[in-house]
XYZ file of C-alpha atoms in Angstrom:
699
model
C -0.028 -0.067 -0.001
C 1.574 3.258 -1.246
C 0.343 6.897 -0.962
C 0.846 9.043 -3.819
C 2.754 12.364 -2.848
C 3.952 15.366 -4.458
C 6.160 17.990 -2.793
C 7.143 21.569 -3.626
C 10.402 22.407 -1.841
C 9.856 20.979 1.761
C 5.920 20.808 1.673
C 4.541 17.381 1.201
C 1.077 16.708 -0.266
C -0.390 13.533 0.149
C -3.278 12.041 -1.967
C -5.162 9.882 0.365
C -8.013 8.786 -1.867
C -9.150 9.346 -5.481
C -8.040 8.363 -8.991
C -5.163 5.736 -8.945
C -5.550 5.408 -5.162
C -8.752 3.800 -4.169
C -10.103 1.263 -6.907
C -14.074 1.151 -6.467
C -15.905 -1.912 -7.066
C -18.235 -1.960 -9.928
C -21.825 -2.784 -9.322
C -22.046 -5.285 -12.195
C -19.653 -7.690 -10.720
C -21.337 -10.769 -9.519
C -20.996 -12.283 -5.894
C -18.694 -15.081 -7.300
C -16.636 -12.477 -8.889
C -16.423 -10.467 -5.537
C -15.201 -13.721 -3.730
C -12.253 -13.853 -6.242
C -10.949 -10.470 -5.187
C -9.640 -11.898 -1.979
C -6.555 -12.939 -4.082
C -6.165 -9.474 -5.933
C -3.319 -7.620 -4.113
C -4.231 -4.314 -5.693
C -7.796 -4.323 -4.222
C -6.446 -5.690 -0.878
C -3.853 -2.970 -0.527
C -6.261 0.006 -1.509
C -6.512 3.126 0.531
C -10.342 3.682 1.450
C -10.611 6.554 4.069
C -14.286 6.834 3.716
C -16.312 4.063 2.325
C -18.444 4.930 -0.807
C -16.678 8.261 -1.281
C -17.887 8.491 -4.791
C -20.684 9.160 -7.319
C -21.776 7.153 -10.414
C -20.424 9.519 -12.839
C -19.194 12.862 -11.300
C -19.456 15.188 -8.306
C -20.690 18.795 -8.249
C -20.238 20.328 -4.836
C -18.967 19.330 -1.528
C -19.178 20.950 1.910
C -18.512 20.098 5.523
C -20.920 20.844 8.287
C -20.226 23.549 10.617
C -19.744 21.093 13.532
C -17.176 19.316 11.366
C -18.765 15.913 11.794
C -20.402 15.450 8.412
C -19.905 16.176 4.784
C -22.521 16.677 2.126
C -21.866 16.348 -1.602
C -23.915 16.490 -4.691
C -23.319 14.711 -7.867
C -24.678 12.761 -10.908
C -25.838 10.668 -12.698
C -28.560 10.240 -11.481
C -28.724 13.414 -9.700
C -28.457 12.474 -5.919
C -27.081 13.736 -2.562
C -24.785 12.097 -0.360
C -24.128 12.557 3.481
C -21.092 11.026 4.950
C -20.523 10.485 8.640
C -16.964 10.897 9.778
C -17.310 9.094 13.130
C -18.198 5.823 11.069
C -15.994 6.565 8.144
C -18.912 5.637 5.754
C -21.735 7.079 3.867
C -24.788 7.877 6.166
C -27.362 8.012 3.230
C -28.108 9.058 -0.218
C -31.059 10.704 -1.924
C -31.972 11.109 -5.597
C -33.298 14.433 -6.886
C -35.451 15.319 -10.014
C -32.828 17.685 -11.295
C -29.030 18.310 -10.939
C -27.703 20.413 -8.179
C -26.138 23.799 -9.050
C -25.343 24.887 -5.359
C -26.382 24.106 -1.870
C -25.931 25.610 1.705
C -26.053 23.864 5.090
C -28.346 25.778 7.343
C -28.025 23.932 10.724
C -24.804 22.911 12.639
C -25.171 19.328 11.329
C -26.623 17.873 8.134
C -30.408 17.961 9.042
C -31.303 21.189 7.284
C -30.045 22.312 3.884
C -31.277 24.380 0.863
C -30.510 23.197 -2.679
C -30.430 25.217 -5.914
C -31.529 22.984 -8.779
C -30.709 23.585 -12.496
C -34.631 23.470 -13.368
C -35.124 27.038 -11.483
C -36.374 25.296 -8.327
C -35.141 25.652 -4.683
C -35.366 22.605 -2.309
C -35.325 22.655 1.334
C -34.264 19.249 2.698
C -34.607 17.935 6.336
C -34.163 14.560 7.973
C -37.277 13.013 6.240
C -36.352 14.304 2.810
C -37.795 17.286 0.780
C -39.411 19.690 3.091
C -40.488 22.382 0.546
C -39.858 23.410 -2.964
C -40.185 26.810 -4.644
C -39.174 28.321 -7.886
C -37.378 31.474 -9.116
C -38.084 33.517 -12.253
C -34.521 33.027 -13.691
C -32.029 30.104 -13.721
C -29.890 30.253 -10.240
C -26.269 30.157 -10.180
C -25.101 30.836 -6.506
C -26.473 30.928 -3.022
C -25.655 32.768 0.090
C -27.485 32.608 3.625
C -27.247 35.304 6.247
C -27.802 33.924 9.533
C -28.397 37.214 11.212
C -31.655 38.103 9.431
C -32.212 34.634 7.846
C -32.183 36.053 4.293
C -31.266 33.611 1.489
C -29.760 35.392 -1.267
C -29.957 33.766 -4.933
C -27.727 35.003 -7.850
C -29.162 34.253 -11.113
C -28.747 35.127 -14.866
C -30.860 38.354 -14.449
C -29.973 41.666 -13.290
C -31.774 40.931 -9.797
C -30.599 39.429 -6.667
C -33.310 37.566 -5.197
C -34.035 37.460 -1.515
C -35.996 34.759 0.273
C -36.595 35.297 4.023
C -36.897 31.940 5.749
C -38.145 33.389 9.030
C -41.296 34.960 7.198
C -41.481 32.261 4.604
C -41.719 34.690 1.600
C -39.658 36.471 -1.214
C -38.716 40.033 -0.425
C -37.880 42.804 -2.732
C -34.735 41.779 -4.843
C -31.855 44.088 -5.190
C -31.621 45.838 -8.594
C -28.134 45.504 -10.064
C -26.689 47.537 -12.899
C -25.580 44.738 -15.110
C -27.181 41.410 -15.777
C -25.778 38.161 -14.764
C -24.652 37.235 -11.182
C -21.880 34.524 -11.101
C -21.185 34.282 -7.386
C -22.665 35.798 -4.373
C -20.505 35.974 -1.123
C -21.200 37.227 2.465
C -19.038 38.901 4.967
C -19.762 37.138 8.482
C -18.137 40.016 10.387
C -20.042 43.001 9.128
C -22.648 41.465 6.810
C -21.294 43.081 3.598
C -22.862 41.391 0.540
C -20.659 40.975 -2.793
C -22.076 39.910 -6.173
C -19.619 38.792 -8.975
C -20.965 39.908 -12.159
C -20.508 38.764 -15.791
C -18.443 41.748 -16.524
C -15.296 42.952 -14.580
C -17.285 44.527 -11.851
C -18.074 43.383 -8.320
C -21.009 45.247 -6.476
C -21.211 45.502 -2.734
C -24.585 45.647 -0.954
C -25.558 46.626 2.712
C -28.458 44.296 3.612
C -29.320 46.504 6.575
C -29.953 49.568 4.278
C -30.849 47.521 1.193
C -28.675 49.767 -0.936
C -25.452 49.458 -2.932
C -22.396 50.569 -1.030
C -19.759 50.422 -3.757
C -18.859 49.134 -7.185
C -15.318 47.692 -7.701
C -14.018 47.526 -11.380
C -11.202 45.195 -12.084
C -8.337 46.047 -14.365
C -5.777 43.714 -15.729
C -2.635 45.255 -17.460
C -1.210 41.741 -18.051
C -4.132 40.508 -20.220
C -6.236 42.938 -22.261
C -9.022 40.504 -23.229
C -12.434 40.880 -21.639
C -13.230 38.815 -18.585
C -15.766 38.041 -15.939
C -15.646 37.897 -12.211
C -16.375 34.208 -11.318
C -16.139 33.994 -7.585
C -15.191 36.056 -4.513
C -14.683 35.584 -0.971
C -14.305 37.515 2.496
C -11.738 36.921 5.181
C -13.033 36.528 8.773
C -11.261 39.897 9.769
C -13.795 41.878 7.652
C -11.150 43.903 5.876
C -9.672 41.697 3.233
C -11.436 40.674 0.077
C -10.525 38.342 -2.801
C -12.094 37.609 -6.132
C -11.174 35.458 -9.158
C -11.583 36.030 -12.939
C -12.551 33.937 -15.948
C -9.020 34.394 -17.303
C -7.262 32.683 -14.488
C -6.252 35.746 -12.362
C -6.850 36.303 -8.424
C -7.048 39.773 -6.945
C -6.563 40.492 -3.221
C -7.980 43.753 -1.931
C -8.108 45.746 1.280
C -11.690 47.138 1.545
C -10.188 50.346 2.412
C -8.614 50.921 -1.085
C -9.596 50.416 -4.569
C -6.250 49.170 -5.733
C -5.348 45.471 -5.459
C -2.691 44.417 -3.111
C -1.574 41.632 -5.222
C -2.552 39.925 -8.605
C -1.753 36.130 -8.907
C -1.840 34.243 -11.970
C -3.127 30.777 -11.903
C -1.017 29.571 -14.876
C -3.445 27.755 -17.111
C -5.853 30.401 -18.055
C -9.001 28.788 -16.793
C -11.641 30.345 -14.778
C -10.984 30.554 -10.973
C -14.069 28.702 -9.340
C -13.164 28.664 -5.527
C -11.267 30.880 -3.296
C -10.740 29.887 0.470
C -8.980 31.982 3.296
C -6.907 29.432 5.301
C -7.435 31.283 8.441
C -7.600 28.137 10.708
C -4.168 26.980 9.954
C -0.848 27.751 11.685
C 0.034 30.523 9.158
C -3.084 32.772 8.565
C -1.530 34.372 5.462
C -2.137 31.486 3.297
C -4.946 31.479 0.620
C -6.140 28.862 -1.903
C -7.347 29.624 -5.379
C -8.714 26.698 -7.393
C -9.655 26.255 -11.307
C -10.555 23.186 -13.127
C -7.123 22.008 -13.497
C -5.118 22.740 -10.125
C -5.643 24.177 -6.614
C -2.989 26.279 -5.530
C -2.067 27.488 -1.909
C 0.180 30.689 -1.712
C 1.034 33.693 0.430
C -1.344 36.563 0.138
C 1.485 39.111 1.013
C 4.034 38.250 -1.525
C 2.307 35.645 -3.714
C 4.942 32.889 -3.140
C 3.769 29.374 -3.813
C 3.376 27.089 -0.925
C 1.778 23.840 -2.251
C -0.585 22.645 -4.936
C -2.900 19.801 -5.471
C -3.354 18.635 -9.255
C -5.710 15.586 -9.675
C -5.856 13.653 -12.925
C -9.417 14.894 -13.681
C -11.089 18.359 -13.758
C -11.975 19.915 -10.287
C -15.531 21.300 -9.887
C -15.260 22.224 -6.246
C -12.999 21.992 -3.192
C -13.518 22.071 0.326
C -11.129 22.636 3.420
C -11.807 21.011 6.791
C -11.099 23.967 9.374
C -8.225 23.522 11.783
C -6.641 20.654 9.835
C -4.647 20.056 6.697
C -7.177 17.995 4.747
C -8.979 18.997 1.607
C -11.941 17.445 -0.214
C -12.341 17.887 -4.007
C -15.533 17.241 -6.008
C -14.433 16.419 -9.511
C -15.283 14.844 -12.893
C -14.255 11.494 -11.909
C -16.174 8.586 -10.082
C -14.243 8.747 -6.880
C -13.987 12.229 -4.896
C -10.204 13.083 -4.046
C -8.994 13.722 -0.577
C -5.573 15.447 0.078
C -3.653 15.864 3.323
C -0.899 18.562 3.928
C 0.794 18.047 7.236
C 2.541 21.224 7.334
C -0.897 23.091 7.254
C -2.291 21.488 10.346
C -2.788 17.893 11.874
C -5.241 15.277 10.568
C -8.823 15.447 11.817
C -9.801 13.583 15.038
C -11.749 10.944 12.985
C -8.700 10.076 11.023
C -5.877 10.685 13.359
C -3.993 7.653 12.209
C -2.833 9.478 8.998
C -0.225 11.405 10.886
C 1.546 8.093 11.610
C 1.049 6.202 8.336
C 1.655 8.997 5.646
C 5.448 9.080 5.872
C 5.570 5.297 5.896
C 3.442 4.790 3.016
C 4.720 7.730 1.132
C 5.610 6.958 -2.594
C 9.265 8.256 -2.945
C 9.357 10.456 -6.055
C 12.163 9.779 -8.471
C 15.042 12.289 -8.893
C 14.505 12.390 -12.592
C 11.003 13.718 -12.665
C 11.694 16.318 -15.403
C 14.353 14.284 -17.183
C 12.196 13.933 -20.306
C 10.700 17.557 -20.037
C 12.032 20.853 -21.260
C 11.216 24.060 -19.807
C 10.114 26.940 -22.223
C 8.869 30.531 -21.627
C 5.909 32.321 -22.928
C 7.970 33.928 -25.725
C 9.240 30.479 -26.901
C 5.601 29.325 -27.006
C 4.745 32.272 -29.384
C 7.814 31.604 -31.533
C 6.692 27.784 -31.821
C 3.016 28.956 -32.551
C 1.780 26.517 -29.905
C -0.437 29.113 -27.925
C -3.474 26.886 -28.540
C -1.892 24.204 -26.204
C -1.768 26.312 -23.070
C -4.205 24.807 -20.631
C -3.928 21.369 -21.905
C -1.978 18.580 -20.359
C 0.636 18.863 -23.112
C 2.030 22.247 -21.499
C 2.312 22.040 -17.744
C 2.370 25.561 -16.239
C 5.404 26.136 -13.893
C 6.536 29.554 -12.538
C 6.980 31.959 -15.562
C 6.725 29.409 -18.254
C 5.846 25.745 -19.087
C 7.115 22.267 -19.164
C 6.864 20.399 -22.571
C 7.846 16.829 -23.464
C 11.411 16.748 -25.080
C 10.281 14.713 -28.158
C 7.288 16.866 -28.731
C 9.471 19.944 -28.403
C 11.803 18.585 -31.057
C 8.859 17.808 -33.311
C 7.344 21.198 -32.900
C 10.755 23.094 -33.416
C 11.444 21.059 -36.665
C 7.976 22.232 -37.954
C 8.565 25.742 -36.911
C 12.010 25.898 -38.411
C 12.421 23.169 -40.936
C 16.105 24.110 -41.619
C 17.078 23.496 -37.944
C 18.198 20.048 -38.409
C 20.409 20.941 -41.395
C 21.907 23.980 -39.540
C 22.702 21.863 -36.447
C 24.271 19.215 -38.596
C 26.695 21.703 -40.231
C 27.571 23.221 -37.003
C 28.542 19.578 -35.718
C 30.528 18.702 -38.755
C 32.319 22.224 -38.455
C 33.043 21.680 -34.747
C 34.701 18.138 -35.371
C 36.802 19.564 -38.189
C 38.092 22.364 -35.918
C 38.815 19.797 -33.335
C 40.888 17.557 -35.790
C 42.608 20.457 -37.260
C 43.652 21.715 -33.706
C 45.056 18.108 -32.962
C 47.245 18.249 -36.018
C 48.944 21.617 -35.063
C 49.766 20.640 -31.535
C 48.885 18.162 -28.796
C 46.238 18.714 -26.261
C 48.874 18.729 -23.582
C 50.595 21.816 -25.153
C 47.368 23.703 -25.388
C 46.764 22.932 -21.763
C 50.182 24.108 -20.589
C 49.860 27.312 -22.658
C 46.819 28.282 -20.838
C 48.204 27.552 -17.385
C 50.108 30.420 -15.702
C 49.271 29.668 -12.098
C 48.766 26.539 -10.122
C 50.773 24.250 -12.269
C 51.004 21.548 -9.712
C 47.212 21.343 -9.485
C 46.982 20.893 -13.272
C 49.484 18.110 -12.994
C 47.393 16.283 -10.358
C 44.229 16.823 -12.425
C 45.926 15.550 -15.613
C 46.546 12.195 -14.002
C 42.730 11.534 -13.596
C 41.089 9.896 -16.422
C 43.862 10.371 -18.849
C 43.863 14.233 -18.608
C 40.122 14.669 -19.563
C 39.367 16.037 -16.040
C 42.176 18.842 -16.507
C 40.863 19.695 -20.055
C 37.296 20.190 -18.878
C 38.451 22.277 -15.882
C 40.767 24.405 -18.124
C 38.009 24.882 -20.815
C 35.471 26.031 -18.137
C 35.164 29.848 -17.966
C 34.290 29.755 -14.233
C 37.869 28.549 -13.409
C 39.620 30.657 -15.902
C 41.121 33.112 -13.467
C 42.251 30.314 -11.168
C 45.100 29.485 -13.524
C 45.774 32.960 -14.844
C 45.472 35.330 -11.950
C 48.258 35.310 -9.402
C 45.823 36.102 -6.588
C 44.520 32.566 -6.738
C 47.975 31.020 -6.271
C 47.835 28.095 -3.949
C 50.581 28.546 -1.260
C 51.368 25.095 -0.017
C 53.723 26.699 2.822
C 50.840 28.479 4.369
C 49.538 27.411 7.727
C 45.906 27.232 6.603
C 46.778 25.078 3.752
C 48.800 22.604 6.130
C 45.817 22.502 8.469
C 43.441 21.574 5.616
C 45.776 19.072 4.138
C 47.718 17.360 7.033
C 48.392 14.191 5.206
C 50.416 14.558 1.854
C 50.627 12.031 -0.939
C 53.712 10.398 -2.125
C 54.081 12.597 -5.076
C 53.314 15.985 -3.375
C 56.610 17.923 -4.122
C 57.123 21.068 -6.074
C 58.843 19.658 -9.099
C 57.469 16.072 -8.883
C 60.418 14.444 -6.821
C 59.217 11.354 -5.208
C 59.276 11.099 -1.434
C 59.725 7.736 0.236
C 56.967 7.067 2.986
C 57.636 3.374 3.533
C 60.695 2.061 5.606
C 63.909 1.797 3.610
C 66.047 -1.168 3.157
C 69.741 -1.372 4.116
C 70.865 -1.102 0.402
C 68.406 1.809 -0.105
C 69.632 3.617 3.139
C 73.209 3.321 1.949
C 72.526 4.815 -1.603
C 70.047 7.315 -0.301
C 72.150 10.267 -0.438
C 73.649 9.427 -3.836
C 70.031 8.859 -5.302
C 68.827 12.215 -3.703
C 71.799 13.951 -5.374
C 71.315 12.447 -8.885
C 67.430 13.317 -8.668
C 68.141 16.808 -7.778
C 70.708 17.114 -10.597
C 68.325 15.482 -13.179
C 65.372 17.744 -12.350
C 67.603 20.564 -12.496
C 68.889 19.605 -16.021
C 65.482 18.800 -17.324
C 63.993 21.996 -16.230
C 66.795 24.058 -17.701
C 66.653 22.032 -20.965
C 62.941 22.389 -21.358
C 63.113 25.981 -20.828
C 66.009 26.608 -23.096
C 64.112 24.809 -25.871
C 60.672 26.419 -25.338
C 62.113 30.077 -25.614
C 65.510 30.905 -26.638
C 65.025 34.613 -26.353
C 64.462 34.886 -22.512
C 67.832 33.656 -21.282
C 67.938 36.123 -18.496
C 64.583 35.173 -17.107
C 65.553 31.436 -17.307
C 68.784 32.117 -15.355
C 66.949 33.729 -12.479
C 64.417 30.763 -12.498
C 67.285 28.429 -12.535
C 68.778 30.083 -9.393
C 65.582 29.946 -7.573
C 65.040 26.266 -8.543
C 68.645 25.447 -7.459
C 68.072 26.914 -4.009
C 65.031 24.938 -3.578
C 66.783 21.714 -4.899
C 69.629 22.311 -2.225
C 67.156 22.699 0.394
C 65.282 19.577 -0.466
C 68.497 17.520 -0.820
C 69.748 18.732 2.601
C 66.451 17.613 4.160
C 66.591 14.106 2.655
C 70.404 13.753 3.459
C 69.651 14.675 7.101
C 66.746 12.149 7.138
C 68.944 9.440 5.877
C 71.657 10.144 8.476
C 69.127 10.442 11.279
C 67.615 7.068 10.434
C 71.110 5.379 10.054
C 72.287 6.643 13.640
C 68.969 5.349 15.101
C 69.401 1.938 13.605
C 73.151 1.676 14.777
C 72.005 2.543 18.386
C 69.354 -0.071 18.316
C 71.714 -2.621 17.085
C 74.325 -1.816 19.576
C 71.887 -2.117 22.508
C 70.652 -5.534 21.145
C 74.195 -6.802 20.889
C 74.979 -5.800 24.510
C 71.795 -7.454 25.745
C 72.302 -10.841 24.145
C 76.052 -11.075 24.344
C 76.143 -13.204 27.480
C 73.347 -15.636 26.226
C 75.328 -16.115 22.963
C 78.498 -16.938 24.618
C 76.868 -19.618 26.957
C 75.018 -20.964 24.067
C 78.223 -21.299 22.021
C 80.073 -23.247 24.895
C 77.077 -25.657 25.097
C 77.098 -26.287 21.268
C 80.836 -26.945 21.286
C 80.662 -29.598 23.973
C 77.414 -31.137 22.597
C 77.547 -34.275 20.438
C 76.130 -34.674 17.040
C 73.258 -36.882 18.317
C 72.181 -34.357 20.839
C 72.283 -31.377 18.396
C 69.864 -33.281 15.929
C 67.660 -34.069 18.890
C 67.462 -30.353 20.015
C 66.903 -29.178 16.463
C 63.959 -31.593 16.235
C 62.662 -30.335 19.477
C 62.843 -26.811 18.360
C 61.150 -27.411 15.055
C 58.296 -29.300 16.767
C 57.925 -26.424 19.265
C 57.770 -23.841 16.594
C 55.382 -25.892 14.459
C 52.942 -26.208 17.376
C 52.974 -22.647 18.652
C 49.751 -21.003 18.577
C 49.481 -17.743 16.623
C 47.255 -14.986 17.868
C 45.833 -12.413 15.514
C 44.278 -9.129 16.951
C 42.287 -6.504 15.260
C 41.532 -2.795 16.134
C 38.369 -3.759 17.837
C 40.023 -5.749 20.498
C 38.855 -9.104 19.079
C 41.412 -11.990 18.945
C 41.795 -15.017 16.661
C 43.870 -18.188 17.892
C 45.459 -20.338 15.221
C 47.248 -23.609 16.054
C 47.923 -27.088 14.776
C 45.995 -29.871 16.716
C 48.441 -32.587 18.001
C 47.513 -35.979 19.343
C 48.610 -36.515 22.882
C 49.701 -40.145 23.547
C 47.895 -41.798 26.523
C 49.883 -42.635 29.508
C 50.376 -46.266 30.346
C 48.468 -47.353 33.356
C 50.406 -49.534 36.165
C 48.030 -51.988 37.546
C 48.679 -53.500 40.809
C 48.500 -57.232 41.029
C 47.989 -59.372 44.091
C 51.037 -61.416 45.231
C 50.173 -64.544 46.710
C 53.583 -65.084 48.328
C 53.450 -61.733 50.212
C 50.398 -61.619 52.369
C 51.647 -58.508 54.317
C 51.043 -56.069 51.137
C 47.550 -57.623 50.453
C 45.616 -54.958 52.286
C 47.424 -52.053 50.436
C 47.043 -53.684 46.876
C 43.540 -54.268 45.460
C 42.978 -57.556 43.801
C 40.939 -56.330 40.841
C 43.494 -54.701 38.870
C 42.764 -50.937 39.855
C 45.392 -48.258 39.101
C 44.990 -46.775 42.647
C 43.180 -48.192 45.768
C 40.023 -46.384 46.394
C 39.669 -47.583 49.940
C 43.146 -46.836 51.239
C 43.006 -44.883 54.451
C 39.245 -45.077 54.821
C 37.353 -47.024 57.325
C 35.698 -50.419 56.248
C 32.125 -51.181 56.983
C 32.091 -54.536 55.408
C 31.662 -57.774 57.496
C 34.955 -59.133 56.149
C 36.954 -56.132 57.506
C 39.042 -58.621 59.558
C 40.310 -60.582 56.434
C 42.818 -57.957 55.739
C 44.340 -58.084 59.122
């Protein structure tokens, strides 16, 4: 069982249920077929947070009750209403209606009272028993809003009137007369009771229900997109001052009610109409806001517009709902199952599914590191050059930041169509590049080119040239980022500096200024005797090689070469002096050790020599055999750095000792009591009292 997850920076978004997560069981499967599913691993390992959290075809709207214990959703086909009980993690009931639902509001704290706007111009009131009352409106309705203070139900329709139905009096009141026709969305401020009507034009009208008059008109302007647009949705924040609205071309506007200029304008990226805006006031950071279109739901910061997280299902989104105080979201979409998303960074899981906090990280599907390896990023200008503006909003172009991601193979095909000569031009450039490379190799070798570029840090270049046949050195020298490192004297590496010695305490066997080899291992006697001679030869050969190479490379700069030869000679002298001193020091130490060992063993050697002189040949052979047997049978103990020991020995068969048996002597009766008559090796009853009746026989 694996949870699908996506992450932007450090924010993880887990898809708990939905497409590709929970596989629903078709109704047409027979009972015998259902029994066979016990062997289906995919069905057994499915994630099903709420049972039957789906519709036959698609879902339209979903909302959570004010007490947070129930969820009500509407969908099709056939048009129906589902109520889910969170305490039982299952569907409580379902009801079928005559027409498809457009919008609904929950009037009570739980699910018992609700009002539904149908697409046949009817308004249905539902209670525990079913339909309580049905009424009609003159025009087709689009949105509902309920004012709990004066019990007014506001209905936005396709006309220039905002209908008012008072639920306390049970009758319609005079509607609000709007300047333009078509109300796409109605929202109400719970703090001050201000009413906002989003129109089919770029205007939002604000009404005060207490005075039943228009307070202000807000006209939206977009400098980024000059095409005409509509205001599709709106939402008030709980502080009573902030207001947000979305447009049909995918832009979201954030306003302070005290100013007419937007504080920030956010582009959704796909160009689809924004159908839902939610202020995430109940989370830890109250500056977060959610905007949703039919393709993606984005969470971002209302102050700077920085993206926080996003939810992008594989089907179109019709509605989205947030459970207050948690990090869980429900989506009503164009698929059979409704989707559930969980973002732990926004808040904990609800009480009825608190186990999600412990299983999300365990069941998380680890995303691959090469997610965008087959995609290419292009900007909006590139889209216009390739003439693929009509693909914006489709799955082919995935909006990201200020551009789009497109499949690499598709990009190559589109680029070839836009510029048919691109392949031929690229082929000519590649041929020219290879010719230049071969021409350069004929004139001079790669090593000569490399040395000509290097003016500083030649030792570092020599080290890099030893790796992979010199390819590493060539790449580093051709990279413009490291150009000054080998040309500017300010980047010279000083190996005599204190900081350099601290960072490089251990030096390799070839870490000298002119490539002279240093000996790290212990020297043999022959090498110690010839150490001084070898050091002198190496110094002279290095000096001669340096002078010859410099004289051959440039014959005109003899003065500079002499100065460099003097400097190199002084360095060589210091190096040779150090090596000679080290050889003398090791030789003196070895002589002192040998002298000490000779004095310690002189007495033992003399005594051993005297014994060997007086010893016969037979005894010498026996002694050598004993020493050889002792050496071969000695155990060897191996110890490691952790204190463990391993004992190795050759097993040896120990011969049994011959047992001397005591035998009774009939001639000697005096010793009969001390010697047993049964052939025992040692008398057991010697020195003990005898309790036998025949005790006097031994007397």
